[in-house]
GROMACS .gro file of C-alpha atoms in nm:
model
  114
    1UNK     CA    1   1.487   0.568   1.563
    2UNK     CA    2   1.791   0.413   1.395
    3UNK     CA    3   1.633   0.065   1.399
    4UNK     CA    4   1.320   0.209   1.241
    5UNK     CA    5   1.533   0.379   0.979
    6UNK     CA    6   1.706   0.055   0.883
    7UNK     CA    7   1.371  -0.121   0.860
    8UNK     CA    8   1.204   0.156   0.661
    9UNK     CA    9   0.947   0.203   0.938
   10UNK     CA   10   0.898   0.574   0.871
   11UNK     CA   11   0.577   0.604   1.072
   12UNK     CA   12   0.733   0.458   1.384
   13UNK     CA   13   1.054   0.661   1.336
   14UNK     CA   14   0.847   0.977   1.306
   15UNK     CA   15   0.649   0.885   1.619
   16UNK     CA   16   0.968   0.843   1.820
   17UNK     CA   17   1.120   1.162   1.678
   18UNK     CA   18   0.815   1.379   1.741
   19UNK     CA   19   0.750   1.215   2.076
   20UNK     CA   20   1.100   1.307   2.188
   21UNK     CA   21   1.057   1.678   2.109
   22UNK     CA   22   0.795   1.761   2.379
   23UNK     CA   23   0.981   1.546   2.632
   24UNK     CA   24   1.291   1.758   2.574
   25UNK     CA   25   1.498   1.454   2.484
   26UNK     CA   26   1.815   1.566   2.311
   27UNK     CA   27   1.780   1.483   1.947
   28UNK     CA   28   2.088   1.490   1.732
   29UNK     CA   29   2.184   1.468   1.368
   30UNK     CA   30   2.191   1.087   1.380
   31UNK     CA   31   1.831   1.073   1.508
   32UNK     CA   32   1.705   1.301   1.233
   33UNK     CA   33   1.910   1.123   0.966
   34UNK     CA   34   1.764   0.788   1.069
   35UNK     CA   35   1.409   0.923   1.043
   36UNK     CA   36   1.484   1.079   0.702
   37UNK     CA   37   1.634   0.746   0.591
   38UNK     CA   38   1.320   0.560   0.695
   39UNK     CA   39   1.113   0.800   0.486
   40UNK     CA   40   1.351   0.756   0.193
   41UNK     CA   41   1.312   0.378   0.202
   42UNK     CA   42   0.933   0.415   0.202
   43UNK     CA   43   0.918   0.681  -0.073
   44UNK     CA   44   0.778   0.935   0.171
   45UNK     CA   45   0.966   1.231   0.025
   46UNK     CA   46   0.735   1.496   0.174
   47UNK     CA   47   0.784   1.354   0.521
   48UNK     CA   48   1.160   1.344   0.463
   49UNK     CA   49   1.151   1.713   0.369
   50UNK     CA   50   0.947   1.797   0.681
   51UNK     CA   51   1.195   1.618   0.903
   52UNK     CA   52   1.482   1.792   0.724
   53UNK     CA   53   1.313   2.129   0.789
   54UNK     CA   54   1.251   2.034   1.151
   55UNK     CA   55   1.626   1.986   1.192
   56UNK     CA   56   1.681   2.354   1.113
   57UNK     CA   57   1.394   2.461   1.340
   58UNK     CA   58   1.544   2.263   1.629
   59UNK     CA   59   1.891   2.397   1.542
   60UNK     CA   60   2.026   2.050   1.473
   61UNK     CA   61   2.310   2.065   1.223
   62UNK     CA   62   2.246   1.886   0.894
   63UNK     CA   63   2.539   1.706   0.736
   64UNK     CA   64   2.629   1.519   0.418
   65UNK     CA   65   2.419   1.220   0.525
   66UNK     CA   66   2.117   1.443   0.593
   67UNK     CA   67   2.133   1.599   0.249
   68UNK     CA   68   2.208   1.269   0.073
   69UNK     CA   69   1.911   1.097   0.236
   70UNK     CA   70   1.660   1.372   0.158
   71UNK     CA   71   1.794   1.413  -0.199
   72UNK     CA   72   1.765   1.036  -0.248
   73UNK     CA   73   1.411   1.035  -0.108
   74UNK     CA   74   1.306   1.299  -0.362
   75UNK     CA   75   1.488   1.128  -0.648
   76UNK     CA   76   1.340   0.785  -0.574
   77UNK     CA   77   0.990   0.931  -0.562
   78UNK     CA   78   1.027   1.114  -0.895
   79UNK     CA   79   1.065   1.461  -0.744
   80UNK     CA   80   1.364   1.548  -0.960
   81UNK     CA   81   1.323   1.927  -0.933
   82UNK     CA   82   1.322   1.912  -0.554
   83UNK     CA   83   1.620   1.673  -0.558
   84UNK     CA   84   1.821   1.916  -0.772
   85UNK     CA   85   1.714   2.211  -0.558
   86UNK     CA   86   1.840   2.032  -0.246
   87UNK     CA   87   2.163   1.939  -0.424
   88UNK     CA   88   2.212   2.308  -0.504
   89UNK     CA   89   2.133   2.402  -0.144
   90UNK     CA   90   2.388   2.150  -0.018
   91UNK     CA   91   2.651   2.316  -0.235
   92UNK     CA   92   2.548   2.666  -0.123
   93UNK     CA   93   2.562   2.561   0.243
   94UNK     CA   94   2.913   2.427   0.184
   95UNK     CA   95   2.815   2.084   0.311
   96UNK     CA   96   3.047   1.825   0.164
   97UNK     CA   97   2.906   1.647  -0.140
   98UNK     CA   98   2.946   1.271  -0.155
   99UNK     CA   99   2.892   0.996  -0.409
  100UNK     CA  100   2.536   0.937  -0.289
  101UNK     CA  101   2.443   1.303  -0.341
  102UNK     CA  102   2.595   1.307  -0.690
  103UNK     CA  103   2.437   0.975  -0.787
  104UNK     CA  104   2.093   1.082  -0.666
  105UNK     CA  105   2.117   1.410  -0.859
  106UNK     CA  106   2.234   1.230  -1.173
  107UNK     CA  107   1.962   0.967  -1.137
  108UNK     CA  108   1.699   1.240  -1.096
  109UNK     CA  109   1.818   1.397  -1.423
  110UNK     CA  110   1.816   1.060  -1.600
  111UNK     CA  111   1.461   0.986  -1.494
  112UNK     CA  112   1.345   1.320  -1.626
  113UNK     CA  113   1.581   1.302  -1.925
  114UNK     CA  114   1.739   1.638  -1.852
   0.00000   0.00000   0.00000
């Protein structure tokens, strides 16, 4: 999944991720983050959001990287409202904010001239 994430192969990353669920393979935060990252690189923001939601369903803890990747995916695809909503959620969940999260939120505002 990580190799797919680096290469932006979101479809293949998603196949591996979803294929692992029924086989009861232990998926962790890194696996989900890699799949979200692949979606981000391919401007598949809706898929990134689905994977992010699946993390919660599977009780896999999201972290700063998870939030940053999904916020960036939304920002890059012009979904500024969703990006800001996720940024707000990250703050509410007390997940540490990083430069990537801030930059993606700022960039989303710039694109929409907020």
